[in-house]
Amino acid sequence: MAVELKTIEHLCELSKLDYDEDGMKKVMGEMGAIIELMDEIKEFDLTYDDTKDGNKIAFKDTREDVAEESFSTEKLLSNTESADGCYVVPKVVE
């Protein structure tokens, strides 16, 4: 797919790039090559197969994600101070 010079001029205007005639032609060729590469990539089957990526465990064999009881909000905020709507905690690493 060839990119028109008018399209390149519009893209350069949007991106605040200033090319001379030779620069525009070079960018036009590079943009055409990028678009051709993207069209070529579209032809590949990119369906994910979890058995082909080296994992010994298939996704269907993993455990179900179940919510469990956690710490109470009061306990988590017991070591904080409120300052201007933000929480300030003690310095942990020096």
Coordinates of C-alpha atoms in Angstrom, one line a residue, residues 53-86:
D53 CA 4.8 -21.5 25.7
G54 CA 6.7 -23.9 27.8
N55 CA 4.3 -24.1 30.8
K56 CA 3.7 -27.4 32.2
I57 CA 0.3 -26.4 33.6
A58 CA -2.5 -25.4 31.2
F59 CA -4.6 -22.4 32.1
K60 CA -7.7 -24.5 32.5
D61 CA -5.9 -26.5 35.2
T62 CA -5.2 -23.5 37.5
R63 CA -7.2 -22.9 40.6
E64 CA -10.3 -20.7 40.6
D65 CA -9.7 -17.1 41.9
V66 CA -11.8 -16.8 45.0
A67 CA -11.9 -13.8 47.2
E68 CA -10.8 -14.4 50.8
E69 CA -11.0 -12.5 54.1
S70 CA -8.3 -9.9 54.4
F71 CA -7.1 -7.4 57.1
S72 CA -9.6 -5.0 58.4
T73 CA -9.3 -1.4 57.2
E74 CA -8.9 -0.2 60.8
K75 CA -5.9 -2.5 61.3
L76 CA -4.3 -1.4 58.0
L77 CA -4.7 2.3 58.8
S78 CA -3.6 2.0 62.5
N79 CA 0.0 3.0 61.7
T80 CA -0.8 6.1 59.6
E81 CA -1.4 9.7 60.1
S82 CA -3.8 11.8 58.0
A83 CA -2.2 14.9 56.5
D84 CA -4.0 17.0 53.9
G85 CA -6.2 14.1 52.7
C86 CA -3.1 11.8 52.3

